[in-house]
Tab-separated table of C-alpha atoms in Angstrom:
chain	number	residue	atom	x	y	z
A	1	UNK	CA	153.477	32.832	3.597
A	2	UNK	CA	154.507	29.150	2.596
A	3	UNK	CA	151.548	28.473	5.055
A	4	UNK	CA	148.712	30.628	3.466
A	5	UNK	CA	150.075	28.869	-0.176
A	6	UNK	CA	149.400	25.532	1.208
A	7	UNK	CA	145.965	25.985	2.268
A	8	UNK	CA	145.196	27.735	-0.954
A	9	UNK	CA	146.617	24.727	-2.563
A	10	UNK	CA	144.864	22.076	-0.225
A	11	UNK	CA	141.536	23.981	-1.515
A	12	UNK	CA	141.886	23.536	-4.821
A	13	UNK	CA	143.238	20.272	-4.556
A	14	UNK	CA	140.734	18.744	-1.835
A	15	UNK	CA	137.912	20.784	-0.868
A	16	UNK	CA	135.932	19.171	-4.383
A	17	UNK	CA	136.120	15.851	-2.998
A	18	UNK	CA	133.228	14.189	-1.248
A	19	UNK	CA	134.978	13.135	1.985
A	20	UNK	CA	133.457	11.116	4.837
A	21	UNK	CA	132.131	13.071	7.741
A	22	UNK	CA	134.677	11.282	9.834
A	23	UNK	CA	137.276	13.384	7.807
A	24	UNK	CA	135.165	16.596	7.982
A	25	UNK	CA	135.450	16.468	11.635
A	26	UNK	CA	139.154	15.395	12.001
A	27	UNK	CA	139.608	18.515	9.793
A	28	UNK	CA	137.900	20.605	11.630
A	29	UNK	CA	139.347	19.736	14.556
A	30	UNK	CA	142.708	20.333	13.748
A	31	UNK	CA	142.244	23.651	11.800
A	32	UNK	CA	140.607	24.469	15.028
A	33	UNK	CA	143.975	24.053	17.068
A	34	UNK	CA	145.927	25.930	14.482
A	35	UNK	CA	143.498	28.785	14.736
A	36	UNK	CA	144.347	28.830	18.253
A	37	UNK	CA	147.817	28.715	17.964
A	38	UNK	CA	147.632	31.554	15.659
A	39	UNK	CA	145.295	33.268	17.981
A	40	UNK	CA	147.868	33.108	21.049
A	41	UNK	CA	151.042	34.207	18.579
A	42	UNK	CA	148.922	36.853	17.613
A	43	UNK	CA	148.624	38.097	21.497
A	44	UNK	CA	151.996	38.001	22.135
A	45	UNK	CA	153.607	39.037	19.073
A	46	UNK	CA	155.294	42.694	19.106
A	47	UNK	CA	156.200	43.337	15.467
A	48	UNK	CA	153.265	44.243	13.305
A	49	UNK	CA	154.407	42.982	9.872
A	50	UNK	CA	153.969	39.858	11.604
A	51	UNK	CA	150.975	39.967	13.407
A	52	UNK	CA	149.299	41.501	9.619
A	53	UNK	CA	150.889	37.971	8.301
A	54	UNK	CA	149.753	35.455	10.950
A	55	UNK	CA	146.161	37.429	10.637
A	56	UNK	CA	145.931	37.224	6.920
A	57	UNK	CA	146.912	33.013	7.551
A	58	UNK	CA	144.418	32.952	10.164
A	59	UNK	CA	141.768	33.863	7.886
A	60	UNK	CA	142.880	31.492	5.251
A	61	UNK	CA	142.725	29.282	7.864
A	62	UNK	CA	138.904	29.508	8.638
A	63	UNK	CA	137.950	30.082	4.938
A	64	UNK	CA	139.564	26.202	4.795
A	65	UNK	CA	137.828	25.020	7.784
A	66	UNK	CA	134.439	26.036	6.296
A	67	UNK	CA	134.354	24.158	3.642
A	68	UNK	CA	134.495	21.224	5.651
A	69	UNK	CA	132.171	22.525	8.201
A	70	UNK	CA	129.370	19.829	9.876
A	71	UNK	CA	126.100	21.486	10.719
A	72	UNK	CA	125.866	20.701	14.494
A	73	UNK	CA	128.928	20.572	15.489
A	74	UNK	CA	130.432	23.622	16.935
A	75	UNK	CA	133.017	22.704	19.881
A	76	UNK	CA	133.744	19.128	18.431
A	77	UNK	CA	133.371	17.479	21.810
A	78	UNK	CA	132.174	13.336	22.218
A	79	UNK	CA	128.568	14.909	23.092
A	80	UNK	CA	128.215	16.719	19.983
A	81	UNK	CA	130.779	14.337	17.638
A	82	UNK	CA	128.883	10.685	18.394
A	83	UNK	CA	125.524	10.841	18.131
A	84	UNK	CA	126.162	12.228	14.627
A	85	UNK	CA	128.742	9.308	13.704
A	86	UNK	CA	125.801	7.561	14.850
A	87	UNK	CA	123.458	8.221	11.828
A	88	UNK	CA	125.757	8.238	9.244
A	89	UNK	CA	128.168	4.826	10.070
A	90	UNK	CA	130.035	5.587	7.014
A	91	UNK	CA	133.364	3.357	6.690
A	92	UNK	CA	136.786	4.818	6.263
A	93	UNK	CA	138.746	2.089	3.640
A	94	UNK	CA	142.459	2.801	3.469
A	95	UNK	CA	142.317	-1.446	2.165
A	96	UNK	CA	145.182	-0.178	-0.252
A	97	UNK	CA	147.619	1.766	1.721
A	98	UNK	CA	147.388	0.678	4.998
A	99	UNK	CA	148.861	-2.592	5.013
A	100	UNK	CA	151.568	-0.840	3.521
A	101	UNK	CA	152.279	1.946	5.858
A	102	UNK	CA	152.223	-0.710	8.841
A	103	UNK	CA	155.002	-2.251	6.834
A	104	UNK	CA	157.310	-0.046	4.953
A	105	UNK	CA	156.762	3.250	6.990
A	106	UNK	CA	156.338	1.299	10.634
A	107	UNK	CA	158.208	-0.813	10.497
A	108	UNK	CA	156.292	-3.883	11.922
A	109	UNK	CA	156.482	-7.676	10.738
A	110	UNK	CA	153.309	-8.486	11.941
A	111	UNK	CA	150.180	-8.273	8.773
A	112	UNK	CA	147.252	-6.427	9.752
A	113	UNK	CA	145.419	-9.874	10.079
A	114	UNK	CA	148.400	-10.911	12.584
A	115	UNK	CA	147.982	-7.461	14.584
A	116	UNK	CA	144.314	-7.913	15.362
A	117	UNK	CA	144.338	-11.270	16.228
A	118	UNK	CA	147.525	-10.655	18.654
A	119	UNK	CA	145.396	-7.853	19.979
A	120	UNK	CA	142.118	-9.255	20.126
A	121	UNK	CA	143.800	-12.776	22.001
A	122	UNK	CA	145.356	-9.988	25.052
A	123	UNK	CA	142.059	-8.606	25.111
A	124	UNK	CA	140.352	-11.639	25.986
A	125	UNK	CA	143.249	-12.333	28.415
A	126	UNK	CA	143.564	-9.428	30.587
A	127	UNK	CA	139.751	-8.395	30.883
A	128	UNK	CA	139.067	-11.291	33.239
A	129	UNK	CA	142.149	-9.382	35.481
A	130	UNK	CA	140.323	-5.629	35.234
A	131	UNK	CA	136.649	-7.856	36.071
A	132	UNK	CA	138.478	-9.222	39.126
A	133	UNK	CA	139.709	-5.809	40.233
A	134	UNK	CA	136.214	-4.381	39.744
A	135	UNK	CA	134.547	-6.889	41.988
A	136	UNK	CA	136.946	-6.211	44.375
A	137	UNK	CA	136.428	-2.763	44.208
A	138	UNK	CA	133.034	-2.383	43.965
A	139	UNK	CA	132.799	-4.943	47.280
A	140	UNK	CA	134.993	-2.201	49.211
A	141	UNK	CA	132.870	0.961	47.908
A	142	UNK	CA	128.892	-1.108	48.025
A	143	UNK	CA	128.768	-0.193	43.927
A	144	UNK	CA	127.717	-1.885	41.244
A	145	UNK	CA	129.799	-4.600	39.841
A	146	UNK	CA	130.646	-2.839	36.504
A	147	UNK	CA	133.877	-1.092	35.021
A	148	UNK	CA	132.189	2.865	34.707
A	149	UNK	CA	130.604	3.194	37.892
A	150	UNK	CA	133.857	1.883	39.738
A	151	UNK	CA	135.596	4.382	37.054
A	152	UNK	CA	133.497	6.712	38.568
A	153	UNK	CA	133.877	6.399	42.490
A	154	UNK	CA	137.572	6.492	42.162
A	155	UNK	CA	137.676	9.416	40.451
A	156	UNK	CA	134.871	10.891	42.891
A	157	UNK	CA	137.436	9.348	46.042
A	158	UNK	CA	140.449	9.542	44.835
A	159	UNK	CA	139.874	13.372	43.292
A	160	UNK	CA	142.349	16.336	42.341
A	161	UNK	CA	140.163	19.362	41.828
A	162	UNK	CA	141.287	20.915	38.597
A	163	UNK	CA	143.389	23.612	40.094
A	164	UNK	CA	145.430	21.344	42.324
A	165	UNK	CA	146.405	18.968	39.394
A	166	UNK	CA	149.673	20.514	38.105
A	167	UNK	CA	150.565	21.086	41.737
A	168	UNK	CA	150.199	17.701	42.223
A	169	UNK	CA	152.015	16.036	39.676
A	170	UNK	CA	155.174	18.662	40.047
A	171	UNK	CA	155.171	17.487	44.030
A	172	UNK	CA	154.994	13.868	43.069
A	173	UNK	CA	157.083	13.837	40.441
A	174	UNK	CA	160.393	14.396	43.442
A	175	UNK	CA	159.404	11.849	44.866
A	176	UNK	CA	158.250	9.363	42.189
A	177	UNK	CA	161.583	9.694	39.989
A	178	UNK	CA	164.171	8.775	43.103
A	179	UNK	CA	161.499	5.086	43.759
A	180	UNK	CA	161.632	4.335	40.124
A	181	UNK	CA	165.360	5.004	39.680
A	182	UNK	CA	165.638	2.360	42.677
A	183	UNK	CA	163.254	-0.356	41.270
A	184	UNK	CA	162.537	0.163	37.622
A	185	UNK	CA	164.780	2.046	35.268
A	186	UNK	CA	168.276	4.219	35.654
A	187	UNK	CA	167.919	7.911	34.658
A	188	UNK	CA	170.355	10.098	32.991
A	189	UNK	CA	172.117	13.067	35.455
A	190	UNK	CA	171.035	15.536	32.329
A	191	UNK	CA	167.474	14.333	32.511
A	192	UNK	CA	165.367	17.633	32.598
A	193	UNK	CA	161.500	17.380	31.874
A	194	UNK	CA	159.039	20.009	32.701
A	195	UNK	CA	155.515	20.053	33.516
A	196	UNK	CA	152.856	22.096	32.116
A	197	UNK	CA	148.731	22.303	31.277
A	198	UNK	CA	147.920	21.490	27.928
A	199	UNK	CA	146.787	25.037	26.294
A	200	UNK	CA	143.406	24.805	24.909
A	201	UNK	CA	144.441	24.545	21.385
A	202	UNK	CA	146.432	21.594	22.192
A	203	UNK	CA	143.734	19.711	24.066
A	204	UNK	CA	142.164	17.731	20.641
A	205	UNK	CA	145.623	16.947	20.071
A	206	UNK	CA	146.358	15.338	23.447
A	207	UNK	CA	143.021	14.167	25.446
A	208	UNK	CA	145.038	12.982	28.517
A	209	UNK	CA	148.508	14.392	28.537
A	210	UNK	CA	151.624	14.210	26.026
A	211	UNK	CA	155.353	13.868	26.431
A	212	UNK	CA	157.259	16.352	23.619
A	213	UNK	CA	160.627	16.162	23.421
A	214	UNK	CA	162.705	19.395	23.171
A	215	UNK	CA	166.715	20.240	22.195
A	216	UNK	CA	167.223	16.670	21.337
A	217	UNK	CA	170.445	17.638	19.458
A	218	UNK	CA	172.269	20.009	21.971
A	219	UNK	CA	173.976	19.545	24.995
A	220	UNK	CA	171.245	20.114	26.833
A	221	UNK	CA	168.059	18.404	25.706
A	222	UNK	CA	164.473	18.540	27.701
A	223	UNK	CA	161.109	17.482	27.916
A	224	UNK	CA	157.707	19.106	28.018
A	225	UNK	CA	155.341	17.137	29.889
A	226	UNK	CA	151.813	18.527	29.540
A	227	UNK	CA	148.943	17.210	31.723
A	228	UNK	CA	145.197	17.556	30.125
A	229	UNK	CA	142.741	19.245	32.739
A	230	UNK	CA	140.229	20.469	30.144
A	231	UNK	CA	137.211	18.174	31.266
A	232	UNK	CA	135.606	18.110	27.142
A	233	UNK	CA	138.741	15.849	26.165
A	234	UNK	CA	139.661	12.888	28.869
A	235	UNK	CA	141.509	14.554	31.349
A	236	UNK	CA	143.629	12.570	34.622
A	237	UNK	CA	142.104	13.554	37.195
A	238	UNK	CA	142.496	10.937	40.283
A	239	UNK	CA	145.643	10.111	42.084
A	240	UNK	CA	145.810	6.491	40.312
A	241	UNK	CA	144.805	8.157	37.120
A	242	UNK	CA	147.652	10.837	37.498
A	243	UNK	CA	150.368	8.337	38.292
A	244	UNK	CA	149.412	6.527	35.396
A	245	UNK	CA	149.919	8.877	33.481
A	246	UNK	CA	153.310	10.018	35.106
A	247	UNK	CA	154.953	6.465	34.936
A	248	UNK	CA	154.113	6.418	31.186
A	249	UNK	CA	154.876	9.852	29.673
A	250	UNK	CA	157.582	10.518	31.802
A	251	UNK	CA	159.497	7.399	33.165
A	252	UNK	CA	158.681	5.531	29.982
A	253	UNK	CA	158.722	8.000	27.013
A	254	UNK	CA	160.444	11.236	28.765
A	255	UNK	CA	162.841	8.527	30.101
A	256	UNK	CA	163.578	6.963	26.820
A	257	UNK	CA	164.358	10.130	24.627
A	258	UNK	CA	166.636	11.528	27.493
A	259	UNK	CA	168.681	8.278	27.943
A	260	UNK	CA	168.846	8.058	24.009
A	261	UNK	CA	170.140	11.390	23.357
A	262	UNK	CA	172.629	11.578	26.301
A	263	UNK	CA	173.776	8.212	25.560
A	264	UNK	CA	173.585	6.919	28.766
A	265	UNK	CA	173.384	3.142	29.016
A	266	UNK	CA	173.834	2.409	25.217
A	267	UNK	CA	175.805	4.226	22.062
A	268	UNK	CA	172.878	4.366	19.228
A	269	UNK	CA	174.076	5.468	15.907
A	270	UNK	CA	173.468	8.805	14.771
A	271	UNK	CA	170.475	7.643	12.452
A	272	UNK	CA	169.449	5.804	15.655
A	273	UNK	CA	169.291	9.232	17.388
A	274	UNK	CA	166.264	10.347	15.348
A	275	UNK	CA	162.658	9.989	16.192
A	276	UNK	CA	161.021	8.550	13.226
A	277	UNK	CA	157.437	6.853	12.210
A	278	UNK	CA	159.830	3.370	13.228
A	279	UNK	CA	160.389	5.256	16.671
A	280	UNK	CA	156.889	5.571	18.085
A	281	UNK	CA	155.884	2.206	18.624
A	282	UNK	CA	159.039	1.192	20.225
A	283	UNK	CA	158.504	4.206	22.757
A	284	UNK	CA	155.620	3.458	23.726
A	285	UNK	CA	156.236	0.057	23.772
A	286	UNK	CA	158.075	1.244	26.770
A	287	UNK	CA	156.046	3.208	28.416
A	288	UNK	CA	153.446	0.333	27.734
A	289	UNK	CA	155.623	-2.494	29.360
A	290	UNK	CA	156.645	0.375	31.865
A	291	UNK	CA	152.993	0.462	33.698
A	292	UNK	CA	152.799	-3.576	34.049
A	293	UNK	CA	156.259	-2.773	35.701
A	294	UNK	CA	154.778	-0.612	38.482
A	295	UNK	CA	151.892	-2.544	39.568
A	296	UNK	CA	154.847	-5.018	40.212
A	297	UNK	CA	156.880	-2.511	41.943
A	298	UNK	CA	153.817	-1.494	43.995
A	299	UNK	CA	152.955	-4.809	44.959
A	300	UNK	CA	156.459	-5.104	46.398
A	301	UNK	CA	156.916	-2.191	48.527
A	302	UNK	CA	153.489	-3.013	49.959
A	303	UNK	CA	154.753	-6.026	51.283
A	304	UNK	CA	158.357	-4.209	52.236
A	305	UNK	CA	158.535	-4.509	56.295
A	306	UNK	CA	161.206	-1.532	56.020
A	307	UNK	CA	160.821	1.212	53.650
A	308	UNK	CA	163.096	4.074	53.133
A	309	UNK	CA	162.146	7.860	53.128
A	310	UNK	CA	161.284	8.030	49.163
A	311	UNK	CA	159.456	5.285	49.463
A	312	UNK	CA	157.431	5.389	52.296
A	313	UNK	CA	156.402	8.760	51.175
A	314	UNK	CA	155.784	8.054	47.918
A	315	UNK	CA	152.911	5.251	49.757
A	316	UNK	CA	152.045	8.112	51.636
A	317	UNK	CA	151.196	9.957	48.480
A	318	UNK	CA	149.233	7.364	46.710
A	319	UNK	CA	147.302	6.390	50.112
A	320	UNK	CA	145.907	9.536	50.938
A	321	UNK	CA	143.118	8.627	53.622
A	322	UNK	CA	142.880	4.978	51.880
A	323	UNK	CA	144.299	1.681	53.320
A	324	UNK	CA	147.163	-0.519	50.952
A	325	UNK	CA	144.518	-2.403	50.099
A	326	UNK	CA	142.123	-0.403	48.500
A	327	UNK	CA	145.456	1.799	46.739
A	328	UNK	CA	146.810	-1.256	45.324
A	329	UNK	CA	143.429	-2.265	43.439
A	330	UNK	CA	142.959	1.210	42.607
A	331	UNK	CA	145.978	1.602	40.811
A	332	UNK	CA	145.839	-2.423	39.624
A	333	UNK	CA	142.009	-0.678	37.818
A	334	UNK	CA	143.789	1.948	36.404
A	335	UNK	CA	146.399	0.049	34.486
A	336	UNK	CA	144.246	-2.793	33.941
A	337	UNK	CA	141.890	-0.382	32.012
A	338	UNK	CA	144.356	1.345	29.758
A	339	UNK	CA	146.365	-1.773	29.197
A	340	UNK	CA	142.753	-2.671	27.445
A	341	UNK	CA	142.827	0.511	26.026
A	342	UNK	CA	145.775	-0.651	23.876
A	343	UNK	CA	144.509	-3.588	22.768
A	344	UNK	CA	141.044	-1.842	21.448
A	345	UNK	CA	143.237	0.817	19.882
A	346	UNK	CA	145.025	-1.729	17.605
A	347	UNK	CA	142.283	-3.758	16.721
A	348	UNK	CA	140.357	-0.513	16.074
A	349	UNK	CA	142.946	0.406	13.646
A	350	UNK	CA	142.750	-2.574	12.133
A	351	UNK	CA	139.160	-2.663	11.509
A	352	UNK	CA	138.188	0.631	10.732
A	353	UNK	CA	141.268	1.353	8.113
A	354	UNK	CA	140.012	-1.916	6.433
A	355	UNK	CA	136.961	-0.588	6.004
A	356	UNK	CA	135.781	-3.334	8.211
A	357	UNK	CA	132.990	-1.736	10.579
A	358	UNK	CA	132.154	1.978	11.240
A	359	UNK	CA	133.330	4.267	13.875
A	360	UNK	CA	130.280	3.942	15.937
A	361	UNK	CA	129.535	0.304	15.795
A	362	UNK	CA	133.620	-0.254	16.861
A	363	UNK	CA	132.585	2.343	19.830
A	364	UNK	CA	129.587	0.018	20.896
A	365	UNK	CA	130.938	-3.184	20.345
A	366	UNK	CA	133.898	-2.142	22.347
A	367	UNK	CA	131.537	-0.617	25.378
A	368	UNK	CA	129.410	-3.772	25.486
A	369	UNK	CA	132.509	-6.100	25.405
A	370	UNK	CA	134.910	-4.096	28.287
A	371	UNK	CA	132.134	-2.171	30.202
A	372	UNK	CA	134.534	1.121	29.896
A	373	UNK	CA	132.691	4.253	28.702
A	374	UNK	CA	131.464	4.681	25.270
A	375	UNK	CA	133.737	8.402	25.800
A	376	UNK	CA	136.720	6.986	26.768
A	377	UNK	CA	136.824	4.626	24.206
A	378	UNK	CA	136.202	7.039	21.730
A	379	UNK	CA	138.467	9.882	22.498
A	380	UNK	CA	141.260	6.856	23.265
A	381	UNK	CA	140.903	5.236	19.455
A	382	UNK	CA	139.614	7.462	17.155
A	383	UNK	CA	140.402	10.858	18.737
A	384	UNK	CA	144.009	9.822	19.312
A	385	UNK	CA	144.788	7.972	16.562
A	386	UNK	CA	143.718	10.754	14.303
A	387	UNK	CA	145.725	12.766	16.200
A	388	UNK	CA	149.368	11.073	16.695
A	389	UNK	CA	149.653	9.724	13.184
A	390	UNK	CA	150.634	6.469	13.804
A	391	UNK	CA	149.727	2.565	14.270
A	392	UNK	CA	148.780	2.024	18.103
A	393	UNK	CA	150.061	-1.338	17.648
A	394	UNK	CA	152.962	-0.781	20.248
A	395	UNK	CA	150.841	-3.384	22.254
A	396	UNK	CA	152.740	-5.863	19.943
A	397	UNK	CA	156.697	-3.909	21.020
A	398	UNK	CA	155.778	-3.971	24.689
A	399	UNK	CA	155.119	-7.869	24.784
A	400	UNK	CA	158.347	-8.144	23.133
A	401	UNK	CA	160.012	-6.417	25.764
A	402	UNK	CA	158.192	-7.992	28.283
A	403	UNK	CA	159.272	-11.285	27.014
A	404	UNK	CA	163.306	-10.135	26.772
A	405	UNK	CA	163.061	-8.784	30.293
A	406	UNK	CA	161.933	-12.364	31.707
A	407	UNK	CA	165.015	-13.721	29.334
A	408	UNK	CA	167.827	-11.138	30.915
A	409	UNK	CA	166.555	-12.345	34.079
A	410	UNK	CA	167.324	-15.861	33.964
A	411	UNK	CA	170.872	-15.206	32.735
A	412	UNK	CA	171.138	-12.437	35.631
A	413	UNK	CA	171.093	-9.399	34.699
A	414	UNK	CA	168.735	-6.920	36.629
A	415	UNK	CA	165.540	-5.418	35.662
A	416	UNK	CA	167.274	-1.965	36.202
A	417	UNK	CA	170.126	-2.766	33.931
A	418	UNK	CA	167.819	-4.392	30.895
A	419	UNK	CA	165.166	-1.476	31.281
A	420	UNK	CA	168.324	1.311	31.472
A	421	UNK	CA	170.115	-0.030	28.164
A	422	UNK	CA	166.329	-0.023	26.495
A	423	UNK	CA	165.948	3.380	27.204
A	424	UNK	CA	169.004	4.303	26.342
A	425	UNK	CA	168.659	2.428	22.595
A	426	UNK	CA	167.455	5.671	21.006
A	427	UNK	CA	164.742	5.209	17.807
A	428	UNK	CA	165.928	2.343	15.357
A	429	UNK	CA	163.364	0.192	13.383
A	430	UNK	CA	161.896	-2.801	15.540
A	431	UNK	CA	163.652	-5.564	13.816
A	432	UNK	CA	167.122	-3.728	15.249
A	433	UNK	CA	165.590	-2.648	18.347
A	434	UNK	CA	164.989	-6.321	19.228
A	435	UNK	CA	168.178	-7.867	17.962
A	436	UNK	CA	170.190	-5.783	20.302
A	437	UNK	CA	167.716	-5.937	23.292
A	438	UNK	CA	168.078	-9.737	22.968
A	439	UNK	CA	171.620	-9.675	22.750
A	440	UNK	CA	171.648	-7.628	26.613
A	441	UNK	CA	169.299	-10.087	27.682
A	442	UNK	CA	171.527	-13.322	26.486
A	443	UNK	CA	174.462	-11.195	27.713
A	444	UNK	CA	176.411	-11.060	24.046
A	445	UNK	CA	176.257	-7.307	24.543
A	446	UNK	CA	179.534	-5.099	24.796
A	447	UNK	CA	177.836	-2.659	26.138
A	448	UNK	CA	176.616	-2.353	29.617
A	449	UNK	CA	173.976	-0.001	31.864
């Protein structure tokens, strides 16, 4: 009921407006997924009173979607979504609020000037490392020299077919956990996450895959871990692709939210405990640092004369048919690529929500700069930064860490312990975040992992 009010209200407050086509879409888009999620209660629901009531929302529901309806667009995908950004390169400005938000909602110190130039300086730092790995590459397969089409023969090597992809991630994922609780990060005994497909009415919510955390406030809190197969959106679908995306939704923000809550390596305050707009960016922060972490890792146990069991078959795993070589640039490509990613997302944000340059031209500008796909880049900016609600500035967070990590070890203190009592910090603003990270690092903290 309080839903069908709020669209009814949202009408009459919004639908008069003349709104970019940017917006149009985004809305679309997102009353599409509630549509499905009405559509699958619907199904399953037993008591009629409430199916009558989710039916008479789900009507409101598409009355509110058509008025923001674009002619040509009917499943919202890049193909249909681009070419009509194309023509119109009309300019979102959020000039007055956004420098704002990054400050008094976010939490960050940097200025929005500060944040692109920070970005834009990384991006012009690491590219020259993902070029080197692509010449490499393409040496080893006889391809052309350029990010996509080496993109494109890993993921045509190095495939899971569709069906195979949850399979593969729940069989890694016993192995993977026991190497990185060796090398990387301590885990909590209560650490529970399960793994599941993203449902179609998800999938414009999460392109790749998504970490939600679940019973944060009971004895016995979870995670869902869904993995995007859904080849319209920007699904994982490689082995260097799919550990990517393991290491960072799981071991970085599954990691981080079950450590928190549990208490295991830290004692946050109770305000700590809770997962605010301050929260995200330090998560993924994480998670960002986390991936630069296992290229590291990788390169060690490749040079390991003696491995154990875990992690001799977790080589086994990412070799496949493929020499250490060739599975060490592989995975070097993968992380290269979205660690430019997240430096395209934050100047992206910077740009377009200054009103700076168009969705389109950011797209192309972007393509011809990095040589990754003109989809990629636009389901990985726009598409999920419409979708998570937040600055992807955590770019700026995961130097930081990076940067305390070298610190704790010079004064001795492992990269298991530092990475454990991280995790284990829970969701404070940055400014706190870093002031007791660098306290572990100096070794002024009480507390230890």
């Amino acid at each position: 009921n309080y839903g069908e009010q709020a669209l009814d209200a949202y009408l009459e407050l919004l639908s008069k407006k003349d709104w970019p086509i940017e917006i149009k879409i985004l809305t679309c888009q997102k009353t599409d997924g509630l549509i499905g999620i009405l559509d699958t209660i619907i199904s399953e629901a037993k008591d009629e009173r409430l199916k009558s009531a989710l039916s008479s929302l789900r009507r409101k529901a598409q009355k509110y979607r058509k008025v923001y309806t674009v002619e040509g667009i009917q499943k919202g995908d890049f193909t249909e979504v681009y070419p009509i950004l194309q023509k119109t390169q009309r300019k979102i400005d959020h000039t007055s609020i956004y420098p704002k938000l990054l400050k008094k909602y976010w939490g960050y110190p940097e200025t929005v000037t500060q944040i692109e130039t920070k970005a834009t300086k990384w991006l012009q730092k690491e590219l020259p490392n993902l070029k080197k790995i692509v010449k490499k590459l393409a040496k080893i397969y006889g391809t052309k020299e350029n990010v996509e089409t080496v993109d494109e023969e890993i993921n045509k090597r190095r495939s899971i077919p569709k069906q195979q992809v949850l399979d593969f991630v729940k069989q890694t994922r016993k192995v993977s956990q026991k190497v990185f609780e060796k090398h990387i990060v301590g885990i909590t005994p209560k650490y529970e996450t399960r793994v599941t497909e993203t449902p179609p009415y998800l999938v414009n919510f999460m392109p790749t895959g998504a970490m939600m955390p679940i019973n944060g406030w009971t004895d016995q809190p979870f995670n869902i871990f869904f993995v995007t197969t859904d080849p319209r959106a920007s699904p994982s679908s490689s082995i260097p692709d799919l550990i990517q995306l393991l290491l960072h939704e799981e071991y970085g923000h599954a990691v981080n939210f079950s450590n928190s809550m549990t208490r295991y390596a830290a004692k946050p305050t109770f305000s700590e405990l809770f997962s605010s707009g301050f929260a995200t960016h330090i998560s993924d922060g994480i998670s960002f640092f986390r991936e630069f972490e296992f290229v590291r890792t990788l390169k060690e146990l490749a040079k390991k004369k003696t491995l154990d069991k875990d992690e001799s078959e977790f080589l086994k795993i990412l070799k496949a048919d493929s020499d250490i070589e060739t599975i060490l640039l592989e995975n070097e490509f993968v992380v290269w690529q979205w660690r430019i990613i997240r430096f395209l997302r934050a100047i992206f944000d910077a740009r377009i929500n200054m009103g700076r340059e168009s969705i389109s031209d950011f797209v192309e500008w972007a393509h011809k700069e990095t040589g990754l796909s003109k989809k990629m880049i636009y389901n990985q900016t726009w598409i999920f930064l419409s979708t998570v609600g937040y600055a992807p500035c955590y770019s700026m967070a995961g130097d930081i860490i990076r940067r305390l990590q070298d610190l704790a070890i010079k004064n001795k203190i492992s990269i298991i312990d530092f990475n454990t009592y991280a995790s284990s910090l829970g969701f404070p603003i940055r400014k706190i975040f870093e002031q007791k990270l660098k306290a572990f690092a100096q070794g002024k903290s009480k507390t230890k992992a």
